[in-house]
Coordinates of C-alpha atoms in Angstrom, one line a residue:
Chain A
X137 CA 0.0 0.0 0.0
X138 CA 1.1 3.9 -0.1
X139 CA 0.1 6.8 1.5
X140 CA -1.5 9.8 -0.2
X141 CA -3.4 12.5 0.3
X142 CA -6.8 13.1 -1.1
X143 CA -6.6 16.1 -3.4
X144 CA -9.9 16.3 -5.4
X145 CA -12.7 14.1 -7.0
X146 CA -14.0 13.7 -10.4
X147 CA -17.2 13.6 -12.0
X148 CA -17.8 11.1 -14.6
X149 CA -21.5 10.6 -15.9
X150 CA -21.0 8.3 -19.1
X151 CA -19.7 5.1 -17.3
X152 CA -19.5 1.3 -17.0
X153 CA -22.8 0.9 -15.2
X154 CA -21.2 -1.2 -11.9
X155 CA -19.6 2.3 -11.2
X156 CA -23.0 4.2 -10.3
X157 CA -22.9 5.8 -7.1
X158 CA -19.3 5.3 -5.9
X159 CA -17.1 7.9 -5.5
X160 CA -13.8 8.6 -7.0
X161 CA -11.1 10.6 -5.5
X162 CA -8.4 12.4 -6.6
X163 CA -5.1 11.5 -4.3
X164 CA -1.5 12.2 -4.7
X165 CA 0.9 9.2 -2.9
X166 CA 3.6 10.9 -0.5
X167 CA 7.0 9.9 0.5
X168 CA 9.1 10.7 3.0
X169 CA 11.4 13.9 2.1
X170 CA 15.0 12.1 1.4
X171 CA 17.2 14.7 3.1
X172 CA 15.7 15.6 6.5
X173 CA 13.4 12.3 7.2
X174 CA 10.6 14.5 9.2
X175 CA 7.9 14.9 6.8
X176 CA 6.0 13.8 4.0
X177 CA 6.4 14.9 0.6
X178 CA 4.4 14.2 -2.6
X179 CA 5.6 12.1 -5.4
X180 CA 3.7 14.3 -7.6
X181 CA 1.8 12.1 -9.2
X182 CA -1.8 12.0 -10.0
X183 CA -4.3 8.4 -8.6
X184 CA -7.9 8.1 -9.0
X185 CA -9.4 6.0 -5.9
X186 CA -12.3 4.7 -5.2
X187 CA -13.8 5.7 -1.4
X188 CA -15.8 4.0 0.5
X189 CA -14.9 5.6 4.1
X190 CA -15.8 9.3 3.6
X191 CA -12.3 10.3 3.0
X192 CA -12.2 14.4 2.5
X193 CA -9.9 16.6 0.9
X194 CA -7.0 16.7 3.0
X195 CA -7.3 13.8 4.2
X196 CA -4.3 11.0 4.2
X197 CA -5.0 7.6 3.2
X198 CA -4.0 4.4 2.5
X199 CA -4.3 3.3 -0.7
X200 CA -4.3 -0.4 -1.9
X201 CA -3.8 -1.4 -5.8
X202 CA -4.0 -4.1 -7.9
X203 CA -7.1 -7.2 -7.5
X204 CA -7.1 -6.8 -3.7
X205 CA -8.9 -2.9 -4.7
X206 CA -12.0 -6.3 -4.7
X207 CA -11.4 -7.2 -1.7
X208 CA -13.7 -4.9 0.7
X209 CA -17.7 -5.4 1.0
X210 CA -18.0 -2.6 -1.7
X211 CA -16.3 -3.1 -4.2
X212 CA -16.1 -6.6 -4.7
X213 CA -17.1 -6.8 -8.7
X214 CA -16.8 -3.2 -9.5
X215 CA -13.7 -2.5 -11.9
X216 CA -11.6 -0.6 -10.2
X217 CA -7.5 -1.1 -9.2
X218 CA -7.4 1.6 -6.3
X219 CA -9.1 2.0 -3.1
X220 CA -8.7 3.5 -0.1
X221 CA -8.4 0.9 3.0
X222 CA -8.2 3.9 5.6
X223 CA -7.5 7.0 7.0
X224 CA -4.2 7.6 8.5
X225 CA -4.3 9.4 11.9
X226 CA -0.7 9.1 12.3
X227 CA 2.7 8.3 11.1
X228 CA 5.6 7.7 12.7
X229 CA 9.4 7.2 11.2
X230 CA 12.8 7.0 12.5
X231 CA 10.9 7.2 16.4
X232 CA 9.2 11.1 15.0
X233 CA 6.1 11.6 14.2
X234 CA 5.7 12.8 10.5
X235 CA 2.2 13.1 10.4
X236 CA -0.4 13.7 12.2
X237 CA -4.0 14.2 11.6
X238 CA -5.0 16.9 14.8
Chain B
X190 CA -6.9 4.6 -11.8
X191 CA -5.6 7.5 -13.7
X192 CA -6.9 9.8 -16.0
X193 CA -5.6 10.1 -19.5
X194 CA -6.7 11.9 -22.8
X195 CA -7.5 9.7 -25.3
X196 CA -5.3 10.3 -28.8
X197 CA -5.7 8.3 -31.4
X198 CA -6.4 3.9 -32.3
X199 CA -4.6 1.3 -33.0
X200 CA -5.6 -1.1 -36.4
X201 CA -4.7 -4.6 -35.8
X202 CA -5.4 -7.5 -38.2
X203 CA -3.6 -10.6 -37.1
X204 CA -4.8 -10.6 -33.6
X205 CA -5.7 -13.1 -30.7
X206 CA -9.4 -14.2 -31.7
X207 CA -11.6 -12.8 -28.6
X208 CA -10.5 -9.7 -29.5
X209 CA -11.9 -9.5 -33.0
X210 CA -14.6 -6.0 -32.5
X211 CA -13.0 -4.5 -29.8
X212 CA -12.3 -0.7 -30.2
X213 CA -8.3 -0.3 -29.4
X214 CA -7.5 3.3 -28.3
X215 CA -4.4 5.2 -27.8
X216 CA -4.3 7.3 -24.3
X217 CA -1.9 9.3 -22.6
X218 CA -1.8 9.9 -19.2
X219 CA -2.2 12.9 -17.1
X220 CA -0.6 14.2 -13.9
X221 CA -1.4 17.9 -12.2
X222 CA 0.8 20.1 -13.1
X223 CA 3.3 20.0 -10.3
X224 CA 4.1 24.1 -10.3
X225 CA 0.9 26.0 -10.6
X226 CA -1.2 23.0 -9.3
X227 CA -4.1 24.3 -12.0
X228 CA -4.2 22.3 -15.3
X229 CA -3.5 18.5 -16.0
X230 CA -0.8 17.9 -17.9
X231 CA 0.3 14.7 -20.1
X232 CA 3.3 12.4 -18.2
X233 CA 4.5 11.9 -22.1
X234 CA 3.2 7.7 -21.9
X235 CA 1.8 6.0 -24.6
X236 CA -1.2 3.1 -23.2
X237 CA -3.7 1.1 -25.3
X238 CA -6.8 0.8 -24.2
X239 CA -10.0 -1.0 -24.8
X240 CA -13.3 1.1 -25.2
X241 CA -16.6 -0.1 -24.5
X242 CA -17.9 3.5 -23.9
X243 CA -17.9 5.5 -27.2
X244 CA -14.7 7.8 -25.9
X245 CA -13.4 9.9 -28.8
X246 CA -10.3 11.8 -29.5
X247 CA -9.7 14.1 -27.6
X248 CA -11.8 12.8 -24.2
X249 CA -10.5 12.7 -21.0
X250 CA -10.9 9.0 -19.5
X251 CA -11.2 6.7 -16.8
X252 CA -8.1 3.7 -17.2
X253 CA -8.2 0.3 -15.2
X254 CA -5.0 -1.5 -15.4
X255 CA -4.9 -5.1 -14.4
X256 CA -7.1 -7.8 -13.9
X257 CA -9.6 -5.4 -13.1
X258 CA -9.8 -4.6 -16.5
X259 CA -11.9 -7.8 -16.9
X260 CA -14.6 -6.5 -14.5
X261 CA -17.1 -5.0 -17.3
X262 CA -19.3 -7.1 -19.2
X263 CA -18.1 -6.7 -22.6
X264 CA -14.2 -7.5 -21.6
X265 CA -14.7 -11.0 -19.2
X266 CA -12.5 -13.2 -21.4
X267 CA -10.1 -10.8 -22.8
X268 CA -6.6 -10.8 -22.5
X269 CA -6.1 -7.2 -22.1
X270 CA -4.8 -5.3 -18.8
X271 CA -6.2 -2.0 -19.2
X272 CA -9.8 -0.4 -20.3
X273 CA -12.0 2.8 -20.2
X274 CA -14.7 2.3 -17.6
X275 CA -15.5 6.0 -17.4
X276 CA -15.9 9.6 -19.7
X277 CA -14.3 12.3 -17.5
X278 CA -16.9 15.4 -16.9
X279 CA -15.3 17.1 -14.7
X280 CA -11.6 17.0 -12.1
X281 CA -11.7 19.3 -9.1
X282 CA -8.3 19.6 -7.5
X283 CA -7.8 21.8 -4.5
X284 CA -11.1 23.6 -5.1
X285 CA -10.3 24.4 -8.3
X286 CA -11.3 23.1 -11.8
X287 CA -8.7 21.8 -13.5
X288 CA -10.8 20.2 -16.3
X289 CA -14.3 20.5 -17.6
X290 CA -15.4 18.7 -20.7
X291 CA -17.8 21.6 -22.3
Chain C
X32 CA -1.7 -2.8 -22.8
X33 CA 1.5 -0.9 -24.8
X34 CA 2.8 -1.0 -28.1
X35 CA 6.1 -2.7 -28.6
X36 CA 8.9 -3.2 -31.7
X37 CA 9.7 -6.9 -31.8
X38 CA 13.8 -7.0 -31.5
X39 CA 14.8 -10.5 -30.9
X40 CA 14.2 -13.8 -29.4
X41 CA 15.7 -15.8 -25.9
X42 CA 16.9 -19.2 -26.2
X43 CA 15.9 -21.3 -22.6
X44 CA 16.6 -25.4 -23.0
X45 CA 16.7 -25.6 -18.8
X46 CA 13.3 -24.1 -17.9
X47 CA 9.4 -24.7 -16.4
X48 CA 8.2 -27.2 -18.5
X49 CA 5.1 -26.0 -19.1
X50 CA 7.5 -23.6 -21.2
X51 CA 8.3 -25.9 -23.4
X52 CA 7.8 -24.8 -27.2
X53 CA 6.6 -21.5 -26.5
X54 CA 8.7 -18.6 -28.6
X55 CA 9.7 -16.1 -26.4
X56 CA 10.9 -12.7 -28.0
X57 CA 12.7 -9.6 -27.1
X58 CA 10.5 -6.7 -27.8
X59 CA 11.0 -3.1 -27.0
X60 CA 8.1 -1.1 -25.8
X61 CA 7.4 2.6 -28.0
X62 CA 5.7 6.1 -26.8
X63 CA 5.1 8.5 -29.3
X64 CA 7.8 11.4 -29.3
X65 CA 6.9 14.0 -27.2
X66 CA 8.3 17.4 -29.3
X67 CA 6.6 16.5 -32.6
X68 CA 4.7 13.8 -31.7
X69 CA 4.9 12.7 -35.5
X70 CA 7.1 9.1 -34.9
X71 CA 7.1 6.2 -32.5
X72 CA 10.2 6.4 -30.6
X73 CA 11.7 3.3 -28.4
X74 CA 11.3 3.8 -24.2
X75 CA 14.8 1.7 -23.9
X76 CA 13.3 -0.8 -22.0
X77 CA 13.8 -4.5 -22.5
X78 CA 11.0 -7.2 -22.1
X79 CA 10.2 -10.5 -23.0
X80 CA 6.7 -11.9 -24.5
X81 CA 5.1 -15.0 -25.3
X82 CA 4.3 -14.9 -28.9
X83 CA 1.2 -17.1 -30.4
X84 CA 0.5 -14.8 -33.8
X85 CA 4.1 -15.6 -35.7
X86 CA 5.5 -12.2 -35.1
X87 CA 8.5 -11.6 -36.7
X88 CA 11.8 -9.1 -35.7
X89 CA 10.9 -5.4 -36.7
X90 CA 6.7 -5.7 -35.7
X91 CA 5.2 -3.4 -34.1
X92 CA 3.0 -5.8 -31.6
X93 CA 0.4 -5.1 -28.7
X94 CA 1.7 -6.8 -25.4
X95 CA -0.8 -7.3 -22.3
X96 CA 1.3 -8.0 -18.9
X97 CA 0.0 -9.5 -15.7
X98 CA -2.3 -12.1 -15.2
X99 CA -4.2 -11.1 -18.5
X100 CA -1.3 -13.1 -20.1
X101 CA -3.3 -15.8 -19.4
X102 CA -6.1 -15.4 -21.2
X103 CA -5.5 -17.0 -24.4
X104 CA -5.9 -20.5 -25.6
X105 CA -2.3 -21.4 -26.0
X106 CA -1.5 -19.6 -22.5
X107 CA -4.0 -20.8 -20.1
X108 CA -1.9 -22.2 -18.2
X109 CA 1.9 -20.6 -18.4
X110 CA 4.1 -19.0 -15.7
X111 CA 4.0 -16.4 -17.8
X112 CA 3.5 -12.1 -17.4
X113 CA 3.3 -10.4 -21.2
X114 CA 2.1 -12.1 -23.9
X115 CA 1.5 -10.7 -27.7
X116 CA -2.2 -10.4 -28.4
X117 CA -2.1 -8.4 -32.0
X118 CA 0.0 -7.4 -34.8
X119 CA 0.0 -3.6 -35.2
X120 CA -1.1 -2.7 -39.0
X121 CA -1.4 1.2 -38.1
X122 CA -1.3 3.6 -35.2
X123 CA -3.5 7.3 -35.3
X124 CA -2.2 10.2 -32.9
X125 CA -3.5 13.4 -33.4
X126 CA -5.1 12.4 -36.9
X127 CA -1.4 11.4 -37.9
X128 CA -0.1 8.2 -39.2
X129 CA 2.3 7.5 -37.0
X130 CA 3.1 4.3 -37.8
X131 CA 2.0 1.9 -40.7
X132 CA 3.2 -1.4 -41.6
X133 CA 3.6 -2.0 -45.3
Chain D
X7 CA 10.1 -9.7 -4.0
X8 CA 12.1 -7.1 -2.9
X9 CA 14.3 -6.0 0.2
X10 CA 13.0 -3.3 2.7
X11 CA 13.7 -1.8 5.6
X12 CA 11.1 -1.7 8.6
X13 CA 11.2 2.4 10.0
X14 CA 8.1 3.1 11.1
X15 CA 4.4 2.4 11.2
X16 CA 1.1 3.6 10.3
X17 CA -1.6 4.2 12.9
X18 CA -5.5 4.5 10.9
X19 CA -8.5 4.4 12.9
X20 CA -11.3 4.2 10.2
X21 CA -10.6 1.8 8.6
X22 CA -12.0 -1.0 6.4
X23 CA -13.6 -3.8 9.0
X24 CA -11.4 -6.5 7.7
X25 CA -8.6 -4.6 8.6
X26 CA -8.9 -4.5 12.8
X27 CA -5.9 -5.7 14.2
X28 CA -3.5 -5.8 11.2
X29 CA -0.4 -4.5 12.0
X30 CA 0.5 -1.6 9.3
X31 CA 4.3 -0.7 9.2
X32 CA 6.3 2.0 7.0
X33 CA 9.2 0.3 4.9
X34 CA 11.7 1.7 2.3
X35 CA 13.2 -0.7 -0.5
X36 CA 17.4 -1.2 -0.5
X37 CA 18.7 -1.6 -3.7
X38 CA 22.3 -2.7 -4.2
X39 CA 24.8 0.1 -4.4
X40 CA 25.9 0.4 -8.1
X41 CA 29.6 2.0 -8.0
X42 CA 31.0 0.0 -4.8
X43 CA 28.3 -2.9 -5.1
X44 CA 29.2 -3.4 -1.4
X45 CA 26.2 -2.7 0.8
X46 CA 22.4 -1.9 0.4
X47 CA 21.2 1.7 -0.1
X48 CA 17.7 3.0 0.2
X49 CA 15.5 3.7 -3.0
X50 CA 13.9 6.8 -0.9
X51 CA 10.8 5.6 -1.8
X52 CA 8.0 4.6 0.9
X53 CA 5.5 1.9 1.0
X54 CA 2.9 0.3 3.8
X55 CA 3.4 -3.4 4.0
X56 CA 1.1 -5.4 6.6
X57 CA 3.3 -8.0 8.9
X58 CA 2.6 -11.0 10.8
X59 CA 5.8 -11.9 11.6
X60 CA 6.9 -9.6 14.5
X61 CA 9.0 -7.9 12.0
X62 CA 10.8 -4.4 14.4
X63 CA 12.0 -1.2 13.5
X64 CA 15.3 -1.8 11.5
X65 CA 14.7 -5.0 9.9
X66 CA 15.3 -5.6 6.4
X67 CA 12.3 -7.7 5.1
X68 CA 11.2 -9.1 2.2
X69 CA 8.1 -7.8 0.5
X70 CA 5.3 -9.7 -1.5
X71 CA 3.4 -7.7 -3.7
X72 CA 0.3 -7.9 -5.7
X73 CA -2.6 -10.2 -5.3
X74 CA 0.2 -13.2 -3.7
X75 CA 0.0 -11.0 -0.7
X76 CA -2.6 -12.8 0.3
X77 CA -1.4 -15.8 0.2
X78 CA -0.9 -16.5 4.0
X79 CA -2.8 -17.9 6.3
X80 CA -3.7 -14.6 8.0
X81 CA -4.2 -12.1 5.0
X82 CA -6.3 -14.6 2.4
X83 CA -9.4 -12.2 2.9
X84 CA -8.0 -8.7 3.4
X85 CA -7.7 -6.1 0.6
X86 CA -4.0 -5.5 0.3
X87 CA -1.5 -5.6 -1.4
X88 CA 1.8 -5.4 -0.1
X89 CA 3.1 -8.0 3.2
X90 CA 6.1 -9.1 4.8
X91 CA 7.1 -12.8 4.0
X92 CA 9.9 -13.2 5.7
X93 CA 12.8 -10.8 8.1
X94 CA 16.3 -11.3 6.6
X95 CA 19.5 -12.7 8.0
X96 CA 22.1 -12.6 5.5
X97 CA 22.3 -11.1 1.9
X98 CA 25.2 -12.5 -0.1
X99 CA 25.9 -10.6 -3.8
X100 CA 29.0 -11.5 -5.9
X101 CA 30.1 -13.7 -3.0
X102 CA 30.2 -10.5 -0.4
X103 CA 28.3 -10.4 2.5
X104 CA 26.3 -7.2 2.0
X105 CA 24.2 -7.3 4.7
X106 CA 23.8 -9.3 8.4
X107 CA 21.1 -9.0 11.1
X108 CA 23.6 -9.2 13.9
Chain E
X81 CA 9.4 -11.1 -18.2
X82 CA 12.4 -9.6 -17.8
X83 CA 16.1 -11.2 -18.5
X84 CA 18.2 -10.9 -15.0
X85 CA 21.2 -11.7 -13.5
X86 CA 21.5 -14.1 -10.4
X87 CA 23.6 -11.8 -8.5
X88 CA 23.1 -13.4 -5.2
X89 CA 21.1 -14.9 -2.1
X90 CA 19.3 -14.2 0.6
X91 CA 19.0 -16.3 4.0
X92 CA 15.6 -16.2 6.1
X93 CA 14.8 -18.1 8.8
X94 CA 11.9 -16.3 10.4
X95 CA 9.4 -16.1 7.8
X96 CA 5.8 -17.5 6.5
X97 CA 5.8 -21.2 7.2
X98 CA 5.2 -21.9 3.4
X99 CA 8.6 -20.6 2.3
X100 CA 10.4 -22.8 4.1
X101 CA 12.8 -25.0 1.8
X102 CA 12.7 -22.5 -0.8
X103 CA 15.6 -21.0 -2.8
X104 CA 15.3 -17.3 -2.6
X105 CA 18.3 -15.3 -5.2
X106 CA 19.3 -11.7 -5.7
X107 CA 18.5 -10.8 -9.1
X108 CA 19.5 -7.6 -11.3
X109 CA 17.3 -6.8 -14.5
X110 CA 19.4 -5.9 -17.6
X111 CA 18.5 -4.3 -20.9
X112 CA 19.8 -4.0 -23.9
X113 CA 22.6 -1.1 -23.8
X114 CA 21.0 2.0 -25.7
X115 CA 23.9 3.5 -27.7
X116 CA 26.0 0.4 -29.1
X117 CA 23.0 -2.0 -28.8
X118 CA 25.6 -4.8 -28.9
X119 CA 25.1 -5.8 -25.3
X120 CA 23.1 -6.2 -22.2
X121 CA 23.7 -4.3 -19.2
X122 CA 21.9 -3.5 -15.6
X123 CA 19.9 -1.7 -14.9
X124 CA 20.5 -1.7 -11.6
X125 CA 17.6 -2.7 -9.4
X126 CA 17.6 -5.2 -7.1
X127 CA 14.7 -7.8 -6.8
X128 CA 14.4 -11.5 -5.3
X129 CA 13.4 -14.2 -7.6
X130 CA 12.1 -17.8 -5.8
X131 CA 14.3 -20.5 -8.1
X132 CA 13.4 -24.3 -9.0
X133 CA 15.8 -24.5 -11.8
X134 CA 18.9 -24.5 -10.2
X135 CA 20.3 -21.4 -11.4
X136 CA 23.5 -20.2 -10.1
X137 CA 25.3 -16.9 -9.7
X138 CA 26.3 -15.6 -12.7
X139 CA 23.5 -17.3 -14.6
X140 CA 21.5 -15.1 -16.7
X141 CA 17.4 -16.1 -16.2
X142 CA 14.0 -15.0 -17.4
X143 CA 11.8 -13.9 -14.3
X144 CA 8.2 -13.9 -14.2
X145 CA 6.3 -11.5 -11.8
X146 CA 3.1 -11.0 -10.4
X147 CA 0.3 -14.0 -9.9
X148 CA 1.6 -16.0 -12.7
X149 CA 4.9 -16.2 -10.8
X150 CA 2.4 -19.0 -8.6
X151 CA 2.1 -21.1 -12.1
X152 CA 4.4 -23.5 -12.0
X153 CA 4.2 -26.8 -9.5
X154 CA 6.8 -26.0 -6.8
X155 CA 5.4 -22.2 -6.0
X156 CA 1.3 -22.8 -6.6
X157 CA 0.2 -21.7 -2.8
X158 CA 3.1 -19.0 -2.2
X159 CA 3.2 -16.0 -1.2
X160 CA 5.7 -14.7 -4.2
X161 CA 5.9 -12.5 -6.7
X162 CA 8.5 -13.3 -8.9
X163 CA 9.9 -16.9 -9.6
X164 CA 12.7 -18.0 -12.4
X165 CA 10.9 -19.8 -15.3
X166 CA 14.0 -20.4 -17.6
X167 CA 17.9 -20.1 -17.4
X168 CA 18.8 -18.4 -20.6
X169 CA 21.2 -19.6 -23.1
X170 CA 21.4 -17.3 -25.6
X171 CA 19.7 -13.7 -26.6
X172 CA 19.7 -12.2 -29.9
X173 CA 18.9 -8.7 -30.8
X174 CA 19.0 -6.8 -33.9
X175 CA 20.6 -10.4 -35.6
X176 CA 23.5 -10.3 -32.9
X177 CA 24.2 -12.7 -30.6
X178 CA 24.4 -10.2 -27.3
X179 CA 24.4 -12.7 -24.6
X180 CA 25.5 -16.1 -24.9
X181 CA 25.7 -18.9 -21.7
X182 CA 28.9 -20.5 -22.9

């Protein structure tokens, strides 16, 4: 999995009919910032995710790819190869605490 | 998932037989631009894709890579790892709009 | 899936032997060029496909990776990650030719 | 597979159910060092691996991607895709020891 | 798949109970050298390959990844992502013979 924070959402009316009503999320995957280890920094790239927690913008999450995107109550037949498994209320590296969601 | 505009189609003759009909398109994908944070710009990939949708040149789209790209009715048995499953309307990053189709 | 040039072929006698009698080539996977965006150019990478189509050195092929690999008659069953599903006759990019095989 | 190192952890509250009581830690793949060739260097990049193995802070691991991370006994059901298969003793490239536990 | 060099091993004693007994090797993916194309060289990432072949360091071998790498009789129920499915003897690109066993 990767962390990344929720950026945006997109709106997409002429779809495969599974996808009605589930809601896709823009998110960016961070790393940790190579020199001084004490935060996270994006990768700049650009994930759609499908949400089934009410992730917001802002939020972090954890993001899972690939056939296990199936593997929650939701999503089980639905098309998809991203979704978001949680919402991160903390990470810690090196014994500090790079993020925090208060 | 990513988004990616669609640019162009493959012809292919000598093919695997299950995929005799299916619409082969050319996508690139995008990424926010990672300065001004207000447009999408292309990464400079090339993808195939199949279509099941109607997406024309110049669409923004919806890509499933994987084995999720079996999930929609039309692609079950194919051997393909990557499809359209929806037409982009609309991407909203940090409040703004950074795409809309009209 | 991607579009790939078909550069050579691998030679394994000690190997699965499920493997055995399947022609493996070298094939080099293409992105249009980003400046003029006129030509196919090669990404430098290196992979190795299963071909079932008779694809010779110099065509342009479609590859499908991952467990999609799989889904073709003669591959049902293979250890096996990219696989050749079509022969390229012609690829349009922003209403070019880009590529055409005679 | 790859090699990682264990530094940190990820605490999420809302999560997916399945999820409860999966331990979720931070690890960053080692690559080889290409002048020398004589130790393991970091990739800087950061991924979230789930472990049942009592893996600490520190330990290199090895990490299962993809749908085959849930092939043990305690992640068949969950949806994701990255776990820790085993802690490493001893790496051994061109005949040097480039890495041990103790 | 990907051609790759057995660079090496790895020794892991605490790990999931259905790797036990298995071979686990270092492996570096090469390409095809860009300028002369007369020769294959690394591209220096490191990955770890399950073997049932017997391959040795030094041995150049074709590495599936991903589900498929579970194809094959020995590795059906682990939890892996890449296995060796063929030593290679000899790789021709471009009509040259750039890698040969002997």
């Amino acid at each position: 999995m990767f962390i990344a924070r929720v950026t945006g959402s997109v709106v997409s009316t002429q779809k495969v009919q599974s996808m009605t009503g589930h809601k896709l999320l823009v998110v960016e995957p961070y790393r940790l910032e190579e020199k001084g280890r004490e935060a996270l920094v994006t990768t700049g790239r650009t994930f759609i995710a499908v949400d089934t927690l009410g992730s917001g913008e802002g939020d972090f999450v954890l993001i899972t790819q690939g056939s296990s995107a199936r593997l929650t109550p939701e999503t089980k037949t639905l098309p998809i190869d991203a979704v978001i498994i949680g919402i991160v209320d903390q990470v810690h590296i090196d014994k500090l605490n790079v993020y925090s969601r208060d």
